[in-house]
Coordinates of C-alpha atoms in Angstrom, one line a residue:
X1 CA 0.0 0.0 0.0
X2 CA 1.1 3.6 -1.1
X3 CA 2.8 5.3 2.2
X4 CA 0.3 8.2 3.5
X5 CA 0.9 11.6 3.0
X6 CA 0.2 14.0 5.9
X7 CA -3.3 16.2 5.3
X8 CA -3.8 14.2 1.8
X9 CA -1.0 17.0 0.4
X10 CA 0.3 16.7 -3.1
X11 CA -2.6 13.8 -3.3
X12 CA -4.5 14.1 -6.6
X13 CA -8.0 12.4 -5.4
X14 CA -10.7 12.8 -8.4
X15 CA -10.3 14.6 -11.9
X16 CA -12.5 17.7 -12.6
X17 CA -13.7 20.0 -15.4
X18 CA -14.5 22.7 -13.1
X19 CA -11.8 24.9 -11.9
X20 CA -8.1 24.7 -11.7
X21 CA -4.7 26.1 -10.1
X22 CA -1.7 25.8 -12.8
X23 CA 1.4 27.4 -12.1
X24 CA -0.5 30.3 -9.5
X25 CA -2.9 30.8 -12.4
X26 CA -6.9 30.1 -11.1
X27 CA -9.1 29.5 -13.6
X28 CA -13.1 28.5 -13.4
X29 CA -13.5 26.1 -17.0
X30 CA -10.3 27.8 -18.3
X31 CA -11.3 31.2 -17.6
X32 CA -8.5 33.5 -15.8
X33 CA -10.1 34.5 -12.4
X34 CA -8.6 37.8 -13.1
X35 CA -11.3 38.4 -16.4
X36 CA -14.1 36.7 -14.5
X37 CA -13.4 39.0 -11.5
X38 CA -13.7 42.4 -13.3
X39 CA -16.1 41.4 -16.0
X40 CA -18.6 38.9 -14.5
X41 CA -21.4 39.2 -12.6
X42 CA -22.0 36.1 -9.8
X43 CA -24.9 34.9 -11.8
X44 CA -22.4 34.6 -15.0
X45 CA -20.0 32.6 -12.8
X46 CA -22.5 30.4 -11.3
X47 CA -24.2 29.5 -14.7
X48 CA -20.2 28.8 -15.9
X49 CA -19.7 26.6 -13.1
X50 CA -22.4 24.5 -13.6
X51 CA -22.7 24.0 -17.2
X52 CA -19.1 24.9 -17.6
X53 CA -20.0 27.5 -21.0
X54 CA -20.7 31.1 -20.1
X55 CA -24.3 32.0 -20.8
X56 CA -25.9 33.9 -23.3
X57 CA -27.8 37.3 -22.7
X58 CA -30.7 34.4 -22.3
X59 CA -29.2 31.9 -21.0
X60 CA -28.0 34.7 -17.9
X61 CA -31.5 36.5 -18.0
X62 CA -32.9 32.9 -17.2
X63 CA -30.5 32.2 -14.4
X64 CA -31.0 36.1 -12.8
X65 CA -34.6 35.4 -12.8
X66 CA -34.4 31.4 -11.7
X67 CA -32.2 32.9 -8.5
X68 CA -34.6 36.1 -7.4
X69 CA -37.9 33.6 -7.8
X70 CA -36.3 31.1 -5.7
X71 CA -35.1 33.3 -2.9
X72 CA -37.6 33.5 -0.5
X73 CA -37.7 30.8 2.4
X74 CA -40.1 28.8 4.1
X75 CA -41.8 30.6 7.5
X76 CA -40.8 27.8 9.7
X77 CA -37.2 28.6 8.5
X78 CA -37.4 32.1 9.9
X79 CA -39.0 30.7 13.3
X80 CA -36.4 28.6 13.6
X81 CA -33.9 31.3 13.4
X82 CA -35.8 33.0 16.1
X83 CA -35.5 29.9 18.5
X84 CA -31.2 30.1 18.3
X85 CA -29.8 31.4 21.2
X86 CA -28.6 34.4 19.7
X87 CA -26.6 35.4 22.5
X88 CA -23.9 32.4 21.9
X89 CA -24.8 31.1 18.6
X90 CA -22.3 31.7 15.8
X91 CA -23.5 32.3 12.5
X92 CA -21.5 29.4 10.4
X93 CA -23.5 27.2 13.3
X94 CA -27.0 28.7 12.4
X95 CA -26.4 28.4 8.9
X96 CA -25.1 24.9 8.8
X97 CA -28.5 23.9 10.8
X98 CA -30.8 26.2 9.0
X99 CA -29.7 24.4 5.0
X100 CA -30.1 20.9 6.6
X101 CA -33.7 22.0 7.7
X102 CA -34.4 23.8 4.4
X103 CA -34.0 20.2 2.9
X104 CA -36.9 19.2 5.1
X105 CA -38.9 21.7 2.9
X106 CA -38.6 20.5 -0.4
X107 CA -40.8 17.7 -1.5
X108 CA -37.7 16.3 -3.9
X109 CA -34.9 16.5 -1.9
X110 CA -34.4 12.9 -2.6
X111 CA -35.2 12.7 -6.0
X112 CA -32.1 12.0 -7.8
X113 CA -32.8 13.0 -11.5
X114 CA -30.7 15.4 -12.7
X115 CA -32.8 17.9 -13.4
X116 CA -34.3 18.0 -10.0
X117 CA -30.5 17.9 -8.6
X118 CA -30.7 21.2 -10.9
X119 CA -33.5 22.6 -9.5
X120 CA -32.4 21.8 -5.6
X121 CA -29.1 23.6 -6.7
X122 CA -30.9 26.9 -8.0
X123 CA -33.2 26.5 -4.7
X124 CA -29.9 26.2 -2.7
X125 CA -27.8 29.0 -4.2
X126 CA -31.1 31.5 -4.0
X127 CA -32.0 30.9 -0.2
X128 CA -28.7 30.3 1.3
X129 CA -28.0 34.4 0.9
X130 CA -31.4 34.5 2.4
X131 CA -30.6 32.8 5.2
X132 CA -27.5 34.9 6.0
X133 CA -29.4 38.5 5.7
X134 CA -32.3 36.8 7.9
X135 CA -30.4 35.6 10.7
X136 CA -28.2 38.8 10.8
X137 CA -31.5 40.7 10.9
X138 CA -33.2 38.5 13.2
X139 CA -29.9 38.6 16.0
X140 CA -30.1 42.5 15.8
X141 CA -33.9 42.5 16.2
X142 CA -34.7 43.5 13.3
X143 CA -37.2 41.8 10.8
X144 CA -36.1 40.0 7.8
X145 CA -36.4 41.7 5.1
X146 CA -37.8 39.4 1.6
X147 CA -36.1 40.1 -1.5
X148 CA -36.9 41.9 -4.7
X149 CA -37.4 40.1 -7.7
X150 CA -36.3 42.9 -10.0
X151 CA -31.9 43.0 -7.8
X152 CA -29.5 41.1 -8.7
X153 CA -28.0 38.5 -6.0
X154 CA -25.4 41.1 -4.9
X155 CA -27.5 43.7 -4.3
X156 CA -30.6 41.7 -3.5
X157 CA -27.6 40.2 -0.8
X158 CA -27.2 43.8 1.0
X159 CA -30.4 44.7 0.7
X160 CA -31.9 41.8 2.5
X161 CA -28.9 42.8 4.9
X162 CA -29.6 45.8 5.7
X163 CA -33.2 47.0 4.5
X164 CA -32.0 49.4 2.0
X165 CA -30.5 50.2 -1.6
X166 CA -27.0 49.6 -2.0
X167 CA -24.3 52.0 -3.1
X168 CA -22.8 50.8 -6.5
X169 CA -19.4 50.4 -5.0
X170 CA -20.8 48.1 -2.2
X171 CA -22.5 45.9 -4.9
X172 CA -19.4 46.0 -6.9
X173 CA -17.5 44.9 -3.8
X174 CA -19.7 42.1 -3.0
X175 CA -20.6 41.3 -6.2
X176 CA -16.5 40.6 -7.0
X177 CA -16.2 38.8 -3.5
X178 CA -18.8 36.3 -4.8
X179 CA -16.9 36.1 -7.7
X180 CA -13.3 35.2 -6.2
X181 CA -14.5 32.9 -3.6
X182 CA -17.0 30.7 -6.3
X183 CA -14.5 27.8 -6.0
X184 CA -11.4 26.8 -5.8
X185 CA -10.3 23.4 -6.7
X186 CA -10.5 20.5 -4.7
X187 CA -10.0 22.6 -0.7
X188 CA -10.9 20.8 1.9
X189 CA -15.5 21.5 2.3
X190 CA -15.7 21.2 -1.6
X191 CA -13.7 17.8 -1.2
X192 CA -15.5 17.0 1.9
X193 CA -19.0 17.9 -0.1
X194 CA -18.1 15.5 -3.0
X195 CA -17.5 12.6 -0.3
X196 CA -20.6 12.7 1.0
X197 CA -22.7 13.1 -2.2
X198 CA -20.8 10.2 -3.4
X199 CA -22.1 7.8 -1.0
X200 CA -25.9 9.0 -3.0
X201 CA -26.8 11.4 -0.2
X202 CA -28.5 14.6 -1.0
X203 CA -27.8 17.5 -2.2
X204 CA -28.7 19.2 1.4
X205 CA -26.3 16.6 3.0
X206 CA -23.6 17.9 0.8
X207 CA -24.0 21.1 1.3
X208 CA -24.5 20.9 5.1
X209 CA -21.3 19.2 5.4
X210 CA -19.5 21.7 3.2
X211 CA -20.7 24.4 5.6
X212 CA -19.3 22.2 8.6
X213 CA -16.2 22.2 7.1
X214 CA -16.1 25.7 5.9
X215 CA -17.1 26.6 9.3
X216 CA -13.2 25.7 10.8
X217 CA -10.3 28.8 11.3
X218 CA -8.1 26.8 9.0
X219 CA -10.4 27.3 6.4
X220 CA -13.4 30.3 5.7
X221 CA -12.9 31.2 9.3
X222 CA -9.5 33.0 8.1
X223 CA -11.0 36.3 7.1
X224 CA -12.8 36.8 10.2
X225 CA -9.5 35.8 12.6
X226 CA -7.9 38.4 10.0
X227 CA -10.4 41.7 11.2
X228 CA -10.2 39.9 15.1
X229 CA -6.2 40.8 14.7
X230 CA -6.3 44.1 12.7
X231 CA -8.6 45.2 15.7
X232 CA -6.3 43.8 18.0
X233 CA -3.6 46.2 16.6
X234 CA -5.6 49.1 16.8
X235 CA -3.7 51.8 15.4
X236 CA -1.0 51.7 12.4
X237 CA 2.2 52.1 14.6
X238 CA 1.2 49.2 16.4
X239 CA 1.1 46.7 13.4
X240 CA 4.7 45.4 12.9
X241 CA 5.6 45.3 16.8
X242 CA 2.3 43.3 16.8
X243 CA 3.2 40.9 13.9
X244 CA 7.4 40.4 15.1
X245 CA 5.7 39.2 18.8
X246 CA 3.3 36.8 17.1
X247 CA 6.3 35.9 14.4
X248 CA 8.6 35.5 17.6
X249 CA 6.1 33.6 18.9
X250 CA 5.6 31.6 16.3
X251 CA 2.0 32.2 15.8
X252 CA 0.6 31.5 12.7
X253 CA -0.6 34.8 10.5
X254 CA -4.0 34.8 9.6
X255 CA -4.5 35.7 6.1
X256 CA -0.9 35.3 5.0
X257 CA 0.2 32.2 2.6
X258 CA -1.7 29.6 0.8
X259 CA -1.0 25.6 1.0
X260 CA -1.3 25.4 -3.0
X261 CA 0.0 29.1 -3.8
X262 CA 4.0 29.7 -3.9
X263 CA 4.2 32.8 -5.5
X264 CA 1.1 34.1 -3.8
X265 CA -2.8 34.4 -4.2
X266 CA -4.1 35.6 -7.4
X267 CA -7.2 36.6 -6.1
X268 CA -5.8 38.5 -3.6
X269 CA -5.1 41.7 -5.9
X270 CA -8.7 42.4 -6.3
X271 CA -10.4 42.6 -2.9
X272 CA -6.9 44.5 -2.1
X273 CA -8.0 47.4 -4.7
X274 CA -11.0 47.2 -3.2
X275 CA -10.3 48.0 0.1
X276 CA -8.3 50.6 -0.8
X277 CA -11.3 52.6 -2.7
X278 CA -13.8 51.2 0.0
X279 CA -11.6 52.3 3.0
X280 CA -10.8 55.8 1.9
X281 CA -14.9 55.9 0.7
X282 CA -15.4 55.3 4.6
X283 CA -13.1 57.1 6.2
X284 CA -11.6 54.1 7.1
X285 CA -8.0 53.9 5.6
X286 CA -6.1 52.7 8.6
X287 CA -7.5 49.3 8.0
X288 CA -5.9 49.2 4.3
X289 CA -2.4 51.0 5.6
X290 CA -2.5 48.6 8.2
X291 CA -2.9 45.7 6.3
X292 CA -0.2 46.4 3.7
X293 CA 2.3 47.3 6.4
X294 CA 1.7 43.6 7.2
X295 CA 1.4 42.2 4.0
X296 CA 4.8 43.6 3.3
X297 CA 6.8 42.7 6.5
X298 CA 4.9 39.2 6.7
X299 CA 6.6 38.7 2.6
X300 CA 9.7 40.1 3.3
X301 CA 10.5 38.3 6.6
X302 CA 8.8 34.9 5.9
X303 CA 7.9 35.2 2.2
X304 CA 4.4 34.8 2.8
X305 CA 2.5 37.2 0.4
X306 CA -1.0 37.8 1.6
X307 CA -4.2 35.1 0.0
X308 CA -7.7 36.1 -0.7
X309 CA -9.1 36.3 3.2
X310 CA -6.7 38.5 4.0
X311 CA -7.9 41.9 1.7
X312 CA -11.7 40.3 2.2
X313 CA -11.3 41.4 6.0
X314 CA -11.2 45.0 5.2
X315 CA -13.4 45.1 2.6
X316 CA -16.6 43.7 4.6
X317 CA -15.5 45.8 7.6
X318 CA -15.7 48.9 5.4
X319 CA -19.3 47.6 4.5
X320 CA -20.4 47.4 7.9
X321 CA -20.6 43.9 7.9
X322 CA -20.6 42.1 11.3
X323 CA -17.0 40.4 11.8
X324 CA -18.6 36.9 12.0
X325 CA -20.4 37.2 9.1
X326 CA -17.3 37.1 7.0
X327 CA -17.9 33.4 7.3
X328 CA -21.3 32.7 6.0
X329 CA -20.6 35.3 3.0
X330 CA -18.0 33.3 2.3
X331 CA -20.6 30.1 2.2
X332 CA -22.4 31.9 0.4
X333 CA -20.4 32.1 -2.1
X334 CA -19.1 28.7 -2.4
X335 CA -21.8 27.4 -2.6
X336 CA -22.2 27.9 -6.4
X337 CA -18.9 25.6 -6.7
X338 CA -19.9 22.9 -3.9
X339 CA -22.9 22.3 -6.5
X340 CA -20.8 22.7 -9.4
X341 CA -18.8 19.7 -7.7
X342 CA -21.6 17.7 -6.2
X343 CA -23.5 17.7 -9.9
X344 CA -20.2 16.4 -11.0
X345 CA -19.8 13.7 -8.8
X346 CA -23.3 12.7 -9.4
X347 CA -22.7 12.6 -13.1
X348 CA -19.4 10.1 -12.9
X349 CA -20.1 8.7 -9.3
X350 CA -18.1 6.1 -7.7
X351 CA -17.5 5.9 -3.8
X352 CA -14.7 7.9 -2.6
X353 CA -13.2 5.6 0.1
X354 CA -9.6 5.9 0.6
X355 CA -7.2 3.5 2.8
X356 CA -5.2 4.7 6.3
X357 CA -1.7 3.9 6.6
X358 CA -2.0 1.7 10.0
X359 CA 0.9 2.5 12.5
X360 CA -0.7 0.8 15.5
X361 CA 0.8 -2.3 17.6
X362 CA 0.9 -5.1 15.5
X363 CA -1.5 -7.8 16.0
X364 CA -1.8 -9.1 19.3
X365 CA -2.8 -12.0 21.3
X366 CA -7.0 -11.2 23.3
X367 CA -6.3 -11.5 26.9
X368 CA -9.5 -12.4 29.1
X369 CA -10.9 -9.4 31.2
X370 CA -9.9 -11.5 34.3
X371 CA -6.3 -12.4 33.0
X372 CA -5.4 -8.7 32.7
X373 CA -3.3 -7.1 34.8

């Protein structure tokens, strides 16, 4: 048997026509993130990433009005969010809960066709940003707000957020957030997402389990741990004291390095241009100073150049967003590749069930219960 290798790294596990990293270069279907990410809409990127073509001016039209008719979710949804202790609960928690009860809603969450999987997945992508906007709302005792049919899922996002019409640089901001966190590759909730599907579980099942995964510091919860240290600095002088004490330390940098990036993150660049306009819009710019004054001495003294959760920080700070939220927005996003992935696997299925390197006793000789000493 092959010898393990420590977190699956360097493991190629499944072959995919999705998305892919090549020499630093991310691509969704051979498409540079870079073009996607100042050209594309979220809708454009979701219908690539599930029928792996862009869509026409119909074929988008179809999938903007798909999304807004399917956003709305179930009253006993909402209850339920009202039942959390909102006190304690965190957001990733509520979320991962409140999908796997949304499956308990729809009458073909079992069907496996695949154009009901199809259905489920437009069903999934629309409500999930519901969800987010609801229980934000809720926790802050504010009523939910339903969305408009006539937004697009960006702003049809901030507006169920926060119960009015978005500037046009917070949509743009969002809108390219959603964008740059669609997918990426085989990480570790779109990989755990595709193992459970492949046993012929649900779609809810997969996505629930992707959320459980995303839910972990190691993984989405990077952006948020990345605004819990900026605020910990405080004030600009205080930044590279902060960061040679935790470097010292050897404390690990949140937001800084990627496990499959060497020359950094590609996506980085984007949310970093927008935190800069977004900051200074705000009033806000020690946050973007800040953060480059890291990003710098972080690449300089360890050669870790900054990945995509560490610009995001800013950027939803700037947008008032609250700090644990960073999480689910991040889900939200996702999403659109966790169902890319999980339609794939359902399409060329086979059970993903890899071996364990066993480094145990060897095999030993049963002693009686009254025999042992």
């Amino acid at each position: 048997m092959t010898t393990s290798t420590k977190g699956l790294e360097g493991i190629v596990a499944t072959q995919s026509t999705i998305s892919s990293i090549i020499d630093d270069q991310l691509s969704y279907v051979g498409y540079k993130i870079d073009d996607l990410a100042e050209n594309s809409s979220f809708e454009e990127v979701i219908y690539l990433l599930w029928n792996l073509k862009l869509p026409t001016a119909a074929d988008l039209e179809e999938m903007k009005n798909a999304l807004a008719d399917n956003m709305e979710i179930p009253d006993a949804i909402i209850d339920h969010l009202r039942s959390y202790d909102l006190s304690t609960v965190h957001p990733m928690a509520a979320l991962r809960t409140a999908v796997s009860l949304l499956g308990l809603y729809d009458t073909d969450a079992d069907v496996m066709e695949p154009e009901a999987n199809k259905q489920k997945a437009i069903r999934i992508q629309a409500k999930i940003a519901t969800i987010v906007a609801a229980f934000s709302r809720i926790r802050n005792g504010q009523d939910p707000v339903k969305p408009k049919k006539d937004l697009g899922y960006a702003e049809n996002f901030l507006y169920m957020l926060n119960g009015k019409k978005a500037e046009a640089i917070e949509i743009e901001a969002i809108n390219k957030a959603l964008v740059l966190h669609a997918d990426h590759e085989l990480n570790a909730s779109t990989f755990t997402a595709r193992v459970c599907v492949a046993t012929l579980s649900d779609i809810y099942s997969g996505i629930t389990a992707a959320i459980g995964a995303l839910k972990g510091p190691l993984h989405g919860g990077a952006n948020e741990n990345v605004m819990k240290m900026l605020t910990e600095i405080g004030d600009e002088e205080n930044a590279i004291p902060y960061i040679e004490e935790k470097l010292n330390n050897k404390e690990k940098i949140m937001g800084m390095g990627h496990r499959v990036y060497k020359n950094g993150d590609p996506r980085a660049k984007h949310l970093k241009k927008m935190s800069k306009e977004l900051t200074k819009l705000t009033g806000q710019e020690k946050w973007y100073n800040m953060s480059v004054k890291i990003e710098e001495y972080v690449k300089e003294n360890k050669g870790l150049p900054a990945n995509v959760d560490f610009y995001s920080a800013s950027v939803y700070h700037s947008l008032g967003i609250d700090h644990d939220l960073f999480t689910p927005i991040f889900a939200v996003s996702r999403t659109s590749g966790w169902l890319a992935h999980i339609l794939e696997q359902y399409d060329n299925n086979r059970l993903i069930r890899p071996r364990a390197e066993y480094t145990g006793p060897e095999l030993q000789d049963y002693v009686q219960l009254t025999q042992r000493g």
